[in-house]
């Protein structure tokens, strides 16, 4: 297909309007197209209130979404759905739909692969291929919403990739999902998760969106952090916490610290105390996640007792703490288990 063909989801409304008025069509035609695509219509031929000649012109200029569902696994345990999605260039990503009592939440990928290199995470294993465009992120939501036939109410950028390594597209995406003429999802129902890219955290604070910010901390000090997360060599924990303070001041939002408990690496009593000391006084919440096993990492889950002790110590510092409920564990849809290619075990459809 010619490279001049554009993903309509990559356009802001004004950009679509310009394209369409340039074809000699009135502005209301752009509004009609906009409505159709955000309702989940994925073919111009189905836009029945548009003249056929106009639909043909649209087909020559645009495509819709560029994301198709190639496989779907549904958890028997909790209804979590893992989607394997193919992009227009044939690349594969994964996204997860989680059903909660408060609504439907999509855990979205922001890149094909990841270059952060965290040693416990499957998404890092093959490095990075490319960023996703804002339109490809929008298309994931629209495709999943259509498949589910229910509204998506929450978005978490915790799929494959580091959102702040694809900053501009992520911002465009968040703004678009918040817009009243698309999905109208409140910023308070969106969460961005980062391994701690400090300059982008500070930039994000300046946007003053009330988006939830989640930090993948996973260690109480730089030494332990460096042994499992290469990014720790670039940004020390002190700088991350400084940026967190600024973020909470600017947005009034509480920060969530993700802490993956890995047996004997970061789960000891002394680690919990050090973490508690460092975080005390910050408007935050600590989320403990017993590490999910990823082939080839050699890590194992902390024992139950250690998890309970870790939680107790953090509580003693006056910090709210939860142990994350594992969703979709039977379909490898849990944190850090998403990867950018089809693996053999993904081939069966449940
Ligand atoms: N790059 C971003 C977004 C990915 S979010 C970030 O680092 O925050 C995915 C979350 O799952 C992160 O908190 C990540 O650290 C965590 N994670 C990765 N591998 C994991 C594993 N094997 N078990 C549990 N959590 C894991």
Coordinates of C-alpha atoms and ligand atoms in Angstrom, one line a residue:
X1 CA 0.0 0.0 0.0
X2 CA 1.2 3.5 -0.8
X3 CA 2.9 5.3 2.1
X4 CA 0.6 8.2 1.5
X5 CA -2.3 6.2 3.0
X6 CA -2.9 7.5 6.5
X7 CA -4.3 5.8 9.6
X8 CA -7.4 7.9 10.4
X9 CA -6.7 7.3 14.1
X10 CA -3.4 9.1 13.7
X11 CA -5.3 12.4 13.0
X12 CA -6.7 14.9 15.3
X13 CA -10.2 16.1 14.4
X14 CA -8.9 19.3 12.8
X15 CA -6.5 17.4 10.7
X16 CA -9.2 15.1 9.4
X17 CA -11.4 18.1 8.8
X18 CA -8.6 19.7 6.7
X19 CA -8.1 16.6 4.7
X20 CA -11.8 16.2 4.0
X21 CA -12.5 19.8 3.1
X22 CA -9.5 19.7 0.8
X23 CA -11.5 17.0 -1.1
X24 CA -14.2 19.7 -1.6
X25 CA -16.5 18.1 1.0
X26 CA -18.3 20.0 3.8
X27 CA -17.1 20.0 7.4
X28 CA -20.1 17.8 8.5
X29 CA -18.7 15.0 6.5
X30 CA -15.6 15.0 8.7
X31 CA -17.8 14.8 11.7
X32 CA -19.7 11.8 10.3
X33 CA -16.5 9.9 9.6
X34 CA -15.2 10.8 13.1
X35 CA -18.4 9.4 14.7
X36 CA -18.3 6.2 12.7
X37 CA -14.6 5.4 13.5
X38 CA -15.0 6.0 17.2
X39 CA -18.1 3.8 17.2
X40 CA -15.9 1.0 16.0
X41 CA -16.8 0.9 12.3
X42 CA -13.7 -0.4 10.6
X43 CA -14.8 -0.2 6.9
X44 CA -15.6 2.9 4.9
X45 CA -18.3 0.8 3.1
X46 CA -20.2 0.5 6.3
X47 CA -20.6 4.3 6.6
X48 CA -24.0 4.3 5.1
X49 CA -24.8 8.0 5.4
X50 CA -21.8 8.9 3.1
X51 CA -22.2 8.9 -0.7
X52 CA -20.4 6.0 -2.4
X53 CA -18.1 8.3 -4.4
X54 CA -16.9 10.0 -1.2
X55 CA -16.4 6.6 0.4
X56 CA -14.2 5.6 -2.5
X57 CA -12.1 8.7 -2.2
X58 CA -11.7 8.1 1.6
X59 CA -10.5 4.6 0.8
X60 CA -7.7 6.0 -1.4
X61 CA -6.5 8.2 1.3
X62 CA -7.0 6.5 4.7
X63 CA -7.2 3.2 6.5
X64 CA -9.0 2.6 9.8
X65 CA -6.9 1.6 12.7
X66 CA -4.4 -0.9 11.3
X67 CA -4.9 -3.2 14.3
X68 CA -6.5 -6.6 13.8
X69 CA -7.2 -9.3 16.4
X70 CA -5.3 -12.4 15.4
X71 CA -5.9 -14.4 18.5
X72 CA -7.7 -14.0 21.8
X73 CA -7.2 -16.0 25.0
X74 CA -9.9 -15.8 27.7
X75 CA -9.0 -16.8 31.3
X76 CA -11.2 -19.4 32.8
X77 CA -10.4 -18.1 36.2
X78 CA -11.4 -14.4 35.9
X79 CA -12.5 -13.5 32.4
X80 CA -9.3 -11.6 31.6
X81 CA -8.7 -11.5 27.9
X82 CA -5.3 -11.4 26.3
X83 CA -5.4 -10.2 22.7
X84 CA -2.7 -10.8 20.1
X85 CA -3.0 -7.9 17.7
X86 CA -1.4 -7.6 14.3
X87 CA -0.3 -4.2 13.1
X88 CA -0.4 -3.1 9.5
X89 CA 3.3 -4.0 8.9
X90 CA 2.7 -7.5 10.3
X91 CA 4.2 -6.8 13.7
X92 CA 2.5 -8.4 16.7
X93 CA 1.7 -6.9 20.1
X94 CA -0.3 -8.0 23.0
X95 CA -2.9 -6.1 25.1
X96 CA -5.0 -7.3 28.0
X97 CA -8.6 -6.6 29.0
X98 CA -9.4 -6.9 32.7
X99 CA -12.9 -6.9 34.1
X100 CA -13.3 -5.2 37.5
X101 CA -16.4 -4.4 39.5
X102 CA -15.9 -0.8 38.6
X103 CA -15.5 -1.3 34.8
X104 CA -13.4 -2.6 32.0
X105 CA -9.8 -1.8 31.9
X106 CA -7.4 -2.2 29.0
X107 CA -3.7 -2.7 29.7
X108 CA -2.2 -1.3 26.5
X109 CA 1.1 -1.6 24.7
X110 CA 2.9 1.6 23.7
X111 CA 5.9 0.1 21.8
X112 CA 6.8 -3.1 19.9
X113 CA 9.2 -4.5 22.4
X114 CA 11.1 -2.5 24.9
X115 CA 14.6 -1.2 25.4
X116 CA 14.7 -0.8 29.1
X117 CA 16.1 -4.2 29.7
X118 CA 14.6 -5.1 33.1
X119 CA 15.9 -8.5 33.9
X120 CA 12.6 -10.0 35.2
X121 CA 10.4 -8.9 32.3
X122 CA 9.4 -10.8 29.2
X123 CA 8.8 -7.6 27.1
X124 CA 12.5 -6.7 27.2
X125 CA 13.8 -10.0 26.0
X126 CA 13.9 -9.2 22.3
X127 CA 14.7 -5.5 22.5
X128 CA 12.8 -2.8 20.8
X129 CA 11.4 -2.8 17.3
X130 CA 9.6 0.5 17.1
X131 CA 7.3 2.9 18.8
X132 CA 3.5 2.6 18.3
X133 CA 1.9 5.7 16.8
X134 CA -0.9 7.4 18.7
X135 CA -3.3 5.9 16.2
X136 CA -2.1 2.4 16.8
X137 CA -2.8 2.9 20.5
X138 CA -6.3 4.3 19.8
X139 CA -6.9 1.4 17.5
X140 CA -6.1 -1.2 20.3
X141 CA -8.8 0.4 22.5
X142 CA -11.4 0.6 19.7
X143 CA -10.7 -3.0 18.6
X144 CA -11.0 -4.4 22.1
X145 CA -14.1 -2.4 22.9
X146 CA -15.8 -3.7 19.8
X147 CA -14.8 -7.3 20.5
X148 CA -16.0 -7.0 24.1
X149 CA -19.2 -5.2 23.1
X150 CA -19.0 -3.2 26.3
X151 CA -17.5 0.2 27.0
X152 CA -13.9 0.5 28.1
X153 CA -13.8 2.7 31.2
X154 CA -10.2 2.6 32.3
X155 CA -6.8 2.6 30.5
X156 CA -3.5 1.6 31.9
X157 CA -0.3 2.0 30.0
X158 CA 1.3 -1.1 31.5
X159 CA 1.5 -3.4 28.4
X160 CA 4.6 -3.8 26.3
X161 CA 6.9 -0.9 26.2
X162 CA 8.0 2.1 28.2
X163 CA 5.4 4.9 27.7
X164 CA 7.8 7.7 28.4
X165 CA 10.2 6.4 25.8
X166 CA 7.4 7.2 23.3
X167 CA 6.3 10.4 25.0
X168 CA 4.7 12.5 22.3
X169 CA 2.6 9.8 20.9
X170 CA 1.4 8.8 24.4
X171 CA 0.4 12.3 25.2
X172 CA -1.6 12.6 21.9
X173 CA -3.2 9.3 22.7
X174 CA -4.2 10.3 26.3
X175 CA -5.7 13.6 25.1
X176 CA -7.6 11.9 22.4
X177 CA -9.2 9.3 24.7
X178 CA -10.2 12.1 27.0
X179 CA -11.9 14.0 24.3
X180 CA -15.7 14.2 24.6
X181 CA -16.1 13.4 20.9
X182 CA -14.2 10.1 21.2
X183 CA -14.3 7.9 24.3
X184 CA -14.6 10.7 26.8
X185 CA -12.6 8.7 29.4
X186 CA -11.6 10.9 32.4
X187 CA -7.9 11.3 33.1
X188 CA -8.5 10.0 36.6
X189 CA -9.3 6.7 35.0
X190 CA -6.0 6.5 33.1
X191 CA -2.7 5.3 34.5
X192 CA 0.8 5.7 33.0
X193 CA 3.4 3.4 34.3
X194 CA 7.1 4.2 34.0
X195 CA 10.4 2.6 35.1
X196 CA 11.4 6.1 36.1
X197 CA 12.5 8.3 33.1
X198 CA 13.0 11.4 35.2
X199 CA 13.0 14.1 32.5
X200 CA 9.8 12.8 31.0
X201 CA 8.2 12.5 34.5
X202 CA 8.9 16.2 35.0
X203 CA 7.6 17.1 31.6
X204 CA 4.4 15.0 32.4
X205 CA 3.9 16.9 35.6
X206 CA 3.9 20.1 33.6
X207 CA 1.0 18.8 31.5
X208 CA -1.0 18.9 34.7
X209 CA -3.3 16.1 33.6
X210 CA -4.8 14.3 36.7
X211 CA -3.5 11.0 35.3
X212 CA -2.4 8.3 37.8
X213 CA 1.3 7.8 37.7
X214 CA 2.8 4.5 38.6
X215 CA 6.5 4.0 39.1
X216 CA 8.1 0.6 38.7
X217 CA 10.5 0.9 41.6
X218 CA 11.2 -2.7 42.5
X219 CA 14.1 -1.9 44.8
X220 CA 14.7 0.1 48.0
X221 CA 18.2 1.4 46.9
X222 CA 20.2 2.0 43.8
X223 CA 22.5 -0.9 44.3
X224 CA 19.7 -3.5 44.2
X225 CA 17.9 -1.6 41.5
X226 CA 20.9 -1.5 39.3
X227 CA 21.2 -5.3 39.6
X228 CA 17.8 -5.8 38.0
X229 CA 17.0 -2.6 36.1
X230 CA 19.6 -1.1 33.8
X231 CA 17.8 2.3 33.8
X232 CA 18.8 2.7 37.5
X233 CA 22.3 3.5 36.2
X234 CA 21.0 6.6 34.6
X235 CA 18.4 7.8 37.1
X236 CA 19.0 7.3 40.9
X237 CA 16.0 6.7 43.2
X238 CA 16.5 10.1 44.8
X239 CA 15.9 11.9 41.5
X240 CA 12.8 9.7 40.8
X241 CA 11.4 10.5 44.2
X242 CA 12.0 14.2 43.7
X243 CA 10.1 14.1 40.5
X244 CA 7.3 12.2 42.3
X245 CA 7.0 15.0 44.8
X246 CA 6.7 17.5 42.0
X247 CA 4.1 15.3 40.3
X248 CA 1.9 15.0 43.4
X249 CA 2.2 18.8 44.0
X250 CA 1.2 19.7 40.5
X251 CA -1.6 17.2 40.0
X252 CA -2.8 16.3 43.5
X253 CA -2.6 12.7 42.4
X254 CA -1.1 10.0 44.6
X255 CA 1.7 8.0 43.1
X256 CA 1.7 4.2 43.0
X257 CA 5.0 2.4 43.5
X258 CA 5.1 -1.0 41.9
X259 CA 7.3 -3.4 43.7
X260 CA 7.9 -6.8 42.3
X261 CA 9.0 -9.2 45.0
X262 CA 11.7 -11.5 43.8
X263 CA 12.9 -14.2 46.1
X264 CA 16.1 -13.3 48.0
X265 CA 16.8 -10.3 45.6
X266 CA 14.6 -7.5 47.0
X267 CA 12.2 -9.2 49.5
X268 CA 14.0 -9.2 52.8
X269 CA 13.0 -7.4 56.0
X270 CA 15.8 -4.9 55.6
X271 CA 14.7 -4.0 52.1
X272 CA 11.1 -3.4 53.3
X273 CA 12.5 -1.1 56.1
X274 CA 14.7 0.9 53.7
X275 CA 11.8 1.3 51.3
X276 CA 9.4 2.4 54.0
X277 CA 11.9 5.0 55.3
X278 CA 12.4 6.4 51.8
X279 CA 8.7 6.6 50.9
X280 CA 7.3 7.8 54.3
X281 CA 5.6 11.1 53.9
X282 CA 5.0 10.9 50.2
X283 CA 1.4 10.9 48.8
X284 CA 1.6 7.3 47.5
X285 CA 0.5 3.8 47.6
X286 CA 2.7 0.7 47.4
X287 CA 1.7 -2.2 45.2
X288 CA 3.5 -5.5 45.9
X289 CA 3.6 -8.0 43.1
X290 CA 5.1 -11.5 43.7
X291 CA 7.2 -11.8 40.6
X292 CA 5.6 -13.7 37.7
X293 CA 7.8 -16.3 36.3
X294 CA 9.3 -15.6 32.9
X295 CA 11.3 -18.3 31.3
X296 CA 15.1 -17.8 31.4
X297 CA 15.2 -15.3 34.2
X298 CA 16.0 -17.7 37.0
X299 CA 13.9 -15.7 39.5
X300 CA 11.3 -17.2 41.7
X301 CA 8.4 -15.8 43.7
X302 CA 8.9 -14.7 47.2
X303 CA 7.5 -17.0 49.8
X304 CA 4.1 -16.0 51.2
X305 CA 5.6 -15.3 54.6
X306 CA 8.1 -12.8 53.1
X307 CA 5.3 -11.1 51.2
X308 CA 3.2 -10.7 54.3
X309 CA 6.2 -9.4 56.3
X310 CA 7.1 -7.0 53.6
X311 CA 3.5 -5.6 53.6
X312 CA 3.5 -5.3 57.4
X313 CA 6.7 -3.4 57.5
X314 CA 5.5 -0.9 54.9
X315 CA 2.3 -0.5 56.8
X316 CA 4.3 0.4 59.9
X317 CA 5.6 3.4 58.0
X318 CA 2.0 4.6 57.5
X319 CA 2.0 3.8 53.8
X320 CA -1.0 2.2 52.1
X321 CA 0.0 -1.1 50.6
X322 CA -1.7 -3.9 48.7
X323 CA -0.6 -7.2 47.3
X324 CA -1.7 -7.2 43.7
X325 CA -4.3 -9.8 42.7
X326 CA -3.0 -11.7 39.8
X327 CA -5.3 -11.7 36.8
X328 CA -5.1 -13.9 33.8
X329 CA -2.3 -16.0 35.2
X330 CA -3.5 -19.1 33.3
X331 CA -3.1 -17.2 30.0
X332 CA 0.3 -15.5 30.7
X333 CA -1.4 -12.2 30.7
X334 CA 0.1 -11.0 34.0
X335 CA 2.6 -8.2 34.5
X336 CA 5.8 -8.7 32.6
X337 CA 4.6 -11.7 30.7
X338 CA 3.7 -9.9 27.5
X339 CA 6.0 -10.1 24.5
X340 CA 6.0 -8.9 21.0
X341 CA 5.7 -12.2 19.1
X342 CA 3.5 -15.1 18.9
X343 CA 4.6 -17.9 21.1
X344 CA 3.5 -21.5 20.5
X345 CA 1.4 -21.6 23.7
X346 CA -0.6 -18.7 22.4
X347 CA -1.9 -20.5 19.4
X348 CA -4.9 -22.2 20.9
X349 CA -8.0 -20.2 21.3
X350 CA -9.8 -20.9 24.5
Ligands
LIG1 N1 7.8 0.2 31.1 C1 6.7 0.6 32.0 C2 5.4 0.0 31.6 C3 5.4 -1.5 31.8 S1 4.3 -1.9 33.1 C4 7.1 0.3 33.4 O1 8.2 -0.2 33.7 O2 6.4 0.7 34.3 C5 4.6 -3.5 33.4 C6 4.7 -3.7 34.9 O3 5.0 -5.0 35.2 C7 5.9 -2.9 35.5 O4 5.7 -2.5 36.8 C8 7.0 -4.0 35.4 O5 8.1 -3.7 36.2 C9 6.2 -5.2 35.9 N2 6.8 -6.5 35.6 C10 7.6 -6.8 34.6 N3 7.9 -8.1 34.7 C11 7.3 -8.6 35.7 C12 7.3 -9.9 36.3 N4 7.9 -10.9 35.7 N5 6.5 -10.1 37.4 C13 5.8 -9.0 37.9 N6 5.8 -7.8 37.4 C14 6.5 -7.6 36.4

